[in-house]
Coordinates of C-alpha atoms and ligand atoms in Angstrom, one line a residue:
M17 CA 85.0 114.6 80.9
N18 CA 86.4 115.8 77.7
K19 CA 89.5 117.7 77.2
D20 CA 87.8 121.0 77.2
E21 CA 85.8 120.3 80.3
L22 CA 89.0 119.2 82.1
I23 CA 91.0 122.5 80.9
D24 CA 87.9 124.6 81.9
I25 CA 87.8 123.2 85.6
L26 CA 91.7 123.2 85.9
S27 CA 91.9 126.9 85.0
D28 CA 89.0 128.3 87.2
N29 CA 89.3 128.1 90.9
S30 CA 85.8 129.3 91.6
K31 CA 84.7 125.6 91.2
N32 CA 87.1 124.2 93.5
D33 CA 84.9 123.5 96.4
W34 CA 82.3 121.7 94.2
L35 CA 85.2 119.8 92.6
F36 CA 86.7 118.5 95.9
K37 CA 83.1 117.6 97.2
E38 CA 82.2 115.8 94.0
A39 CA 85.4 113.8 94.0
D40 CA 84.9 112.9 97.7
R41 CA 81.3 111.8 96.9
I42 CA 82.4 109.6 94.1
R43 CA 85.2 108.1 96.0
H44 CA 82.6 107.1 98.9
E45 CA 80.0 105.7 96.4
N46 CA 82.6 103.6 94.5
V47 CA 85.5 102.5 96.6
G48 CA 83.8 103.3 100.0
D49 CA 85.3 104.7 103.3
E50 CA 88.1 102.3 104.0
V51 CA 91.7 103.5 103.5
H52 CA 94.2 101.0 102.2
L53 CA 97.7 101.3 103.7
R54 CA 100.7 100.2 101.6
G55 CA 103.9 100.1 103.6
L56 CA 106.8 101.5 101.6
I57 CA 110.4 100.2 101.6
E58 CA 112.9 102.6 100.0
F59 CA 115.5 99.9 99.5
S60 CA 118.2 101.6 97.2
N61 CA 118.9 105.3 96.5
I62 CA 121.3 104.4 93.8
C63 CA 120.1 105.4 90.3
K64 CA 121.4 105.4 86.8
R65 CA 119.3 108.0 85.4
Q66 CA 119.4 111.7 85.1
C67 CA 115.7 112.8 85.8
K68 CA 116.1 116.6 86.1
Y69 CA 113.9 117.0 89.1
C70 CA 115.1 114.1 91.2
G71 CA 117.6 114.3 93.9
L72 CA 118.5 110.7 93.4
R73 CA 119.9 111.4 89.9
S74 CA 123.3 109.8 89.5
A75 CA 124.9 113.1 88.9
N76 CA 124.1 114.2 92.4
K77 CA 127.5 113.5 94.2
E78 CA 126.2 115.2 97.5
I79 CA 124.1 112.4 98.9
E80 CA 125.4 109.3 100.6
R81 CA 124.3 106.2 98.5
Y82 CA 122.8 103.0 100.3
R83 CA 121.6 99.6 99.1
I84 CA 119.4 97.6 101.5
L85 CA 120.3 93.9 100.9
K86 CA 117.8 91.0 100.6
D87 CA 117.8 89.9 104.2
E88 CA 117.2 93.2 105.8
I89 CA 114.4 93.9 102.9
I90 CA 112.7 90.6 104.3
S91 CA 113.0 91.8 107.9
L92 CA 111.4 95.2 107.2
S93 CA 108.6 93.5 105.4
K94 CA 108.0 91.3 108.2
N95 CA 107.9 94.2 110.6
A96 CA 105.5 95.9 108.4
V97 CA 103.2 92.7 108.2
N98 CA 103.4 92.7 112.0
L99 CA 102.2 96.4 112.0
G100 CA 99.2 95.2 110.0
Y101 CA 100.2 96.1 106.4
K102 CA 98.6 94.0 103.7
T103 CA 100.7 95.4 100.9
I104 CA 104.4 96.0 100.6
V105 CA 105.8 98.5 98.1
L106 CA 109.5 98.1 97.1
Q107 CA 110.7 101.4 95.6
S108 CA 114.2 102.3 94.4
G109 CA 116.3 104.1 91.8
E110 CA 117.2 102.3 88.8
D111 CA 120.0 100.3 90.4
D112 CA 121.3 97.4 88.1
Y113 CA 122.9 95.6 91.1
Y114 CA 119.4 94.1 91.8
D115 CA 119.4 91.9 88.6
T116 CA 116.5 89.8 87.6
D117 CA 117.5 86.9 89.7
K118 CA 118.1 88.8 92.9
M119 CA 114.9 90.7 92.5
C120 CA 112.7 87.6 91.8
E121 CA 114.3 86.1 94.9
I122 CA 113.1 89.0 97.0
I123 CA 109.8 88.9 95.4
R124 CA 109.4 85.2 96.2
E125 CA 110.3 85.7 99.9
I126 CA 108.1 88.6 100.5
K127 CA 105.1 86.7 98.8
K128 CA 105.5 84.0 101.4
L129 CA 104.2 86.5 103.9
D130 CA 100.7 86.6 102.5
V131 CA 100.8 90.0 101.4
A132 CA 100.3 91.9 98.1
L133 CA 103.6 93.2 96.6
T134 CA 104.1 96.3 94.6
L135 CA 107.2 97.2 92.6
S136 CA 108.4 100.7 91.7
I137 CA 111.9 100.2 90.3
G138 CA 111.7 102.0 86.9
E139 CA 111.9 101.0 83.3
K140 CA 112.6 97.4 82.6
T141 CA 112.5 95.0 79.5
Y142 CA 109.2 93.0 78.9
N143 CA 111.0 89.8 79.9
E144 CA 112.2 91.4 83.1
Y145 CA 108.7 92.7 84.1
K146 CA 107.5 89.0 83.0
A147 CA 110.0 87.4 85.4
F148 CA 108.9 89.6 88.2
R149 CA 105.1 88.8 87.6
E150 CA 106.0 85.2 87.5
A151 CA 107.9 85.4 90.7
G152 CA 104.6 86.8 92.3
A153 CA 104.7 90.6 92.2
D154 CA 101.0 91.9 91.9
R155 CA 101.3 95.7 91.2
Y156 CA 103.7 98.1 89.5
L157 CA 104.2 101.8 89.8
L158 CA 105.6 103.9 87.1
R159 CA 104.6 107.3 86.6
I160 CA 104.4 108.7 83.0
E161 CA 105.4 112.0 85.0
T162 CA 104.1 114.1 81.9
T163 CA 102.3 113.1 78.7
D164 CA 103.9 116.1 76.9
E165 CA 106.4 114.1 74.9
S166 CA 108.9 117.1 74.3
L167 CA 108.8 118.2 78.1
Y168 CA 109.1 114.4 79.1
E169 CA 112.3 114.2 76.8
T170 CA 113.7 117.4 78.2
M171 CA 113.1 116.3 81.8
H172 CA 114.7 113.0 81.3
P173 CA 118.0 113.2 79.3
N174 CA 118.7 110.0 77.1
A175 CA 115.3 108.5 77.8
S176 CA 112.5 108.1 75.3
Y177 CA 108.9 108.9 76.2
K178 CA 107.8 106.1 73.8
N179 CA 109.6 103.6 75.8
R180 CA 107.9 104.7 79.0
V181 CA 104.5 104.4 77.5
E182 CA 105.5 100.9 76.1
C183 CA 106.5 99.8 79.6
L184 CA 103.1 100.8 81.0
Y185 CA 101.3 98.7 78.3
N186 CA 103.7 95.9 78.7
L187 CA 102.8 95.9 82.6
K188 CA 99.2 95.9 81.8
E189 CA 99.5 93.0 79.2
L190 CA 101.5 90.9 81.8
G191 CA 98.6 91.3 84.3
F192 CA 100.1 93.7 86.7
E193 CA 97.8 96.1 88.6
T194 CA 99.4 99.1 86.9
G195 CA 100.0 102.4 88.4
T196 CA 101.0 105.7 87.0
G197 CA 100.8 109.4 87.5
C198 CA 102.3 112.7 86.9
L199 CA 104.3 115.6 88.4
V200 CA 102.4 118.9 88.8
G201 CA 104.4 121.9 88.3
L202 CA 107.4 121.0 86.0
P203 CA 108.9 123.8 84.2
D204 CA 106.7 124.8 81.0
Q205 CA 104.0 122.2 81.7
T206 CA 100.7 123.7 80.6
I207 CA 97.1 123.1 81.9
E208 CA 96.4 121.5 78.5
S209 CA 99.0 119.0 79.1
L210 CA 97.6 118.2 82.6
A211 CA 94.3 117.5 81.0
N212 CA 96.0 115.2 78.5
D213 CA 97.6 113.5 81.4
I214 CA 94.1 112.8 83.0
L215 CA 92.9 111.5 79.6
F216 CA 96.0 109.3 79.1
F217 CA 95.4 107.7 82.7
K218 CA 92.0 106.7 81.3
E219 CA 93.0 105.4 78.1
L220 CA 95.5 103.2 79.7
D221 CA 92.8 102.1 82.1
A222 CA 95.4 102.5 85.0
D223 CA 94.5 100.8 88.2
M224 CA 96.2 103.4 90.5
I225 CA 97.0 107.0 90.0
G226 CA 99.5 108.9 92.1
I227 CA 99.8 112.8 91.5
G228 CA 102.4 114.7 93.2
P229 CA 103.6 118.3 93.1
F230 CA 107.0 118.9 91.8
I231 CA 109.2 120.2 94.8
P232 CA 112.5 121.5 93.6
H233 CA 115.8 119.9 95.0
K234 CA 119.0 122.1 95.3
E235 CA 121.3 119.6 93.6
T236 CA 119.4 119.2 90.3
P237 CA 119.0 121.3 87.4
L238 CA 115.6 122.5 88.4
K239 CA 116.8 124.0 91.6
D240 CA 115.7 127.5 90.9
V241 CA 112.2 126.5 89.5
S242 CA 109.3 127.2 91.8
K243 CA 107.7 124.4 93.5
G244 CA 104.4 122.9 92.1
D245 CA 101.0 124.4 93.5
F246 CA 99.3 122.0 96.0
W247 CA 95.9 122.9 95.0
L248 CA 96.4 122.5 91.4
A249 CA 97.9 119.1 92.3
L250 CA 94.8 118.3 94.2
K251 CA 92.6 119.4 91.3
V252 CA 94.2 117.0 88.9
M253 CA 93.8 114.2 91.6
A254 CA 90.1 115.0 92.1
L255 CA 89.5 115.2 88.4
T256 CA 91.2 111.8 88.1
R257 CA 88.8 110.3 90.7
I258 CA 85.8 111.9 88.9
N259 CA 86.8 110.3 85.6
M260 CA 88.0 106.8 87.1
P261 CA 85.6 106.2 89.9
D262 CA 86.7 102.8 91.0
I263 CA 90.7 103.1 90.9
N264 CA 93.1 103.4 93.9
I265 CA 94.3 106.8 94.3
P266 CA 97.1 107.7 97.1
A267 CA 97.4 110.8 99.1
T268 CA 101.1 111.4 98.4
T269 CA 103.9 112.1 100.5
A270 CA 104.9 115.0 98.3
M271 CA 101.3 116.7 99.0
E272 CA 101.8 116.4 102.8
T273 CA 105.4 117.9 102.3
L274 CA 103.8 121.1 100.8
N275 CA 100.7 121.1 103.1
P276 CA 101.0 119.9 106.7
N277 CA 97.5 118.5 106.3
G278 CA 98.0 117.3 102.6
R279 CA 97.2 113.8 103.0
I280 CA 94.0 114.4 104.8
I281 CA 92.9 117.0 102.7
A282 CA 93.7 114.6 99.7
L283 CA 91.9 111.7 101.4
Q284 CA 88.6 114.1 101.4
S285 CA 89.1 115.1 97.8
G286 CA 89.1 111.7 96.1
A287 CA 92.0 109.6 97.6
N288 CA 91.6 106.2 99.4
V289 CA 95.2 105.0 99.7
V290 CA 98.1 106.2 101.9
M291 CA 101.7 104.7 101.7
P292 CA 103.5 105.3 105.0
N293 CA 107.3 104.5 105.1
V294 CA 108.2 101.3 106.8
T295 CA 112.0 101.8 106.0
S296 CA 114.2 102.0 109.1
T297 CA 114.9 105.6 110.3
E298 CA 118.6 105.1 109.4
Y299 CA 118.0 105.3 105.7
R300 CA 115.2 107.7 105.3
A301 CA 117.1 111.2 105.0
K302 CA 119.2 109.5 102.4
Y303 CA 116.3 108.8 100.1
E304 CA 116.1 112.5 99.4
I305 CA 114.0 112.7 96.1
Y306 CA 113.1 116.2 97.2
P307 CA 113.8 118.2 100.5
N308 CA 111.7 118.6 103.5
K309 CA 110.2 115.0 103.2
I310 CA 107.9 114.1 106.0
C311 CA 108.6 111.3 108.6
L312 CA 112.4 111.5 108.2
G313 CA 113.1 111.0 112.0
D314 CA 110.2 108.7 112.5
A315 CA 110.3 104.9 112.9
P316 CA 107.7 102.4 111.0
E317 CA 105.8 101.9 114.2
Q318 CA 105.5 105.8 114.6
C319 CA 104.2 106.4 111.2
R320 CA 101.8 103.6 111.4
G321 CA 100.3 105.1 114.7
C322 CA 100.3 108.7 113.4
I323 CA 98.5 107.7 109.9
E324 CA 95.8 105.6 111.9
G325 CA 95.1 108.5 114.2
K326 CA 94.8 110.8 111.4
I327 CA 92.6 108.4 109.3
R328 CA 90.1 107.8 112.2
S329 CA 90.1 111.5 113.0
I330 CA 88.0 112.1 109.9
G331 CA 85.7 109.1 110.3
R332 CA 87.4 106.7 107.9
T333 CA 88.6 103.2 108.7
I334 CA 91.7 101.3 107.9
S335 CA 91.0 98.3 105.5
S336 CA 92.0 94.9 106.5
E337 CA 92.2 93.7 102.9
K338 CA 94.8 93.7 100.3
G339 CA 93.0 96.4 98.5
F340 CA 93.0 95.3 94.8
R341 CA 91.1 97.4 92.5
K342 CA 87.5 96.1 92.2
K343 CA 86.4 97.0 88.8
V344 CA 82.7 98.2 88.5
Ligands
SAM421 N1 113.0 105.2 90.2 C1 111.7 104.9 90.0 C2 111.0 105.7 89.1 O1 111.4 106.8 88.7 O2 109.8 105.3 88.5 C3 110.9 104.8 91.4 C4 111.5 105.9 92.4 S1 111.2 107.7 92.0 C5 112.0 108.5 93.3 C6 109.5 107.9 92.5 C7 108.8 109.2 92.0 O3 109.4 110.3 92.7 C8 109.0 109.5 90.5 O4 107.9 108.8 89.7 C9 108.6 111.0 90.6 O5 107.3 111.6 90.3 C10 108.9 111.4 92.0 N2 110.0 112.6 92.2 C11 111.1 112.7 92.0 N3 111.7 113.8 92.2 C12 110.7 114.5 92.6 C13 110.6 116.0 92.9 N4 111.6 116.6 92.9 N5 109.4 116.3 93.5 C14 108.3 115.5 93.4 N6 108.2 114.3 93.2 C15 109.4 113.7 92.6
SF4_422 FE1 116.0 107.8 89.4 FE2 113.5 107.6 89.6 FE3 114.7 109.7 90.5 FE4 114.6 109.3 87.9 S1 112.8 109.6 89.3 S2 116.5 109.9 89.1 S3 114.6 107.1 87.8 S4 115.1 107.5 91.2
FES423 FE1 105.1 109.2 109.6 FE2 103.0 110.8 110.5 S1 103.1 109.3 108.9 S2 105.0 110.3 111.3

């Protein structure tokens, strides 16, 4: 679809039923009915950045910070493998405590468990990404957040849009399966810029795209901004599936936070991946990127059972493979 077609569909809700069904059909035809589960470990909520939307920004003094060290990360990973996960996702704030050597040690240990490994730890240099890749990391998630350069730089004090884009192209060049995505509902974000986001995903030839509605956090500069619209986020996701039939698209946690059935609706509108939390319960409430996150009181086993039941209830199955993108 070209930009005008994207804008047309994004601004007209009368075509929503068609859009969601079409994205579901294209998902079924290209990536099938299996859902890939990725076990998410939120291993540090310490962050040096100031993203205006995020509760982990360093200026927020109201949250208790934590770091999970190597041995505990490995034991959480082993538990996830025992629960049947074939991919581990390590996510954190931009926390310089985990330097390249520490990260590479963790990567090598996890890769001994015969799983795919995804990192989501922010902007690093080319050489740092290279070291992570050589240590065995398979995938990297780094959302562009928005392709509106001026909005990007307003939302990210002291950060550069060009560097964000360069990081993504570096990850691609290094052979990572590269994931990106955007927030829907940032202040002053336009429909046109959401259309540009979808075109950017295609231009990058991203392997994974995560779309999340923005949810305001009271300890951030965006505390009084309205939350993003669940249905608009779902439309951006469905259009992404139509434009990129063979990629992996998660039904995001933020979608379920805004709609109690959000992940299942997303799985029926183009998504084929879910990322349940496998962090131990004691840390979950502290990884408060936005309020009312789901699963805060649940343990890894509970989330696994819960999501499996939901997926089966809509006639889908859980993949027993690592779930790399199969390019068509
Ligand atoms: N620090 C890494 C980074 O920023 O890429 C990874 C962790 S960060 C918490 C993961 C994602 O959380 C971001 O890409 C952002 O889109 C999302 N996020 C942060 N604050 C949010 C909010 N208030 N509402 C919805 N999503 C949010
Ligand atoms: Fe830090 Fe990521 Fe939150 Fe930005 S979005 S403040 S980089 S954890
Ligand atoms: Fe965590 Fe449902 S996925 S309780």
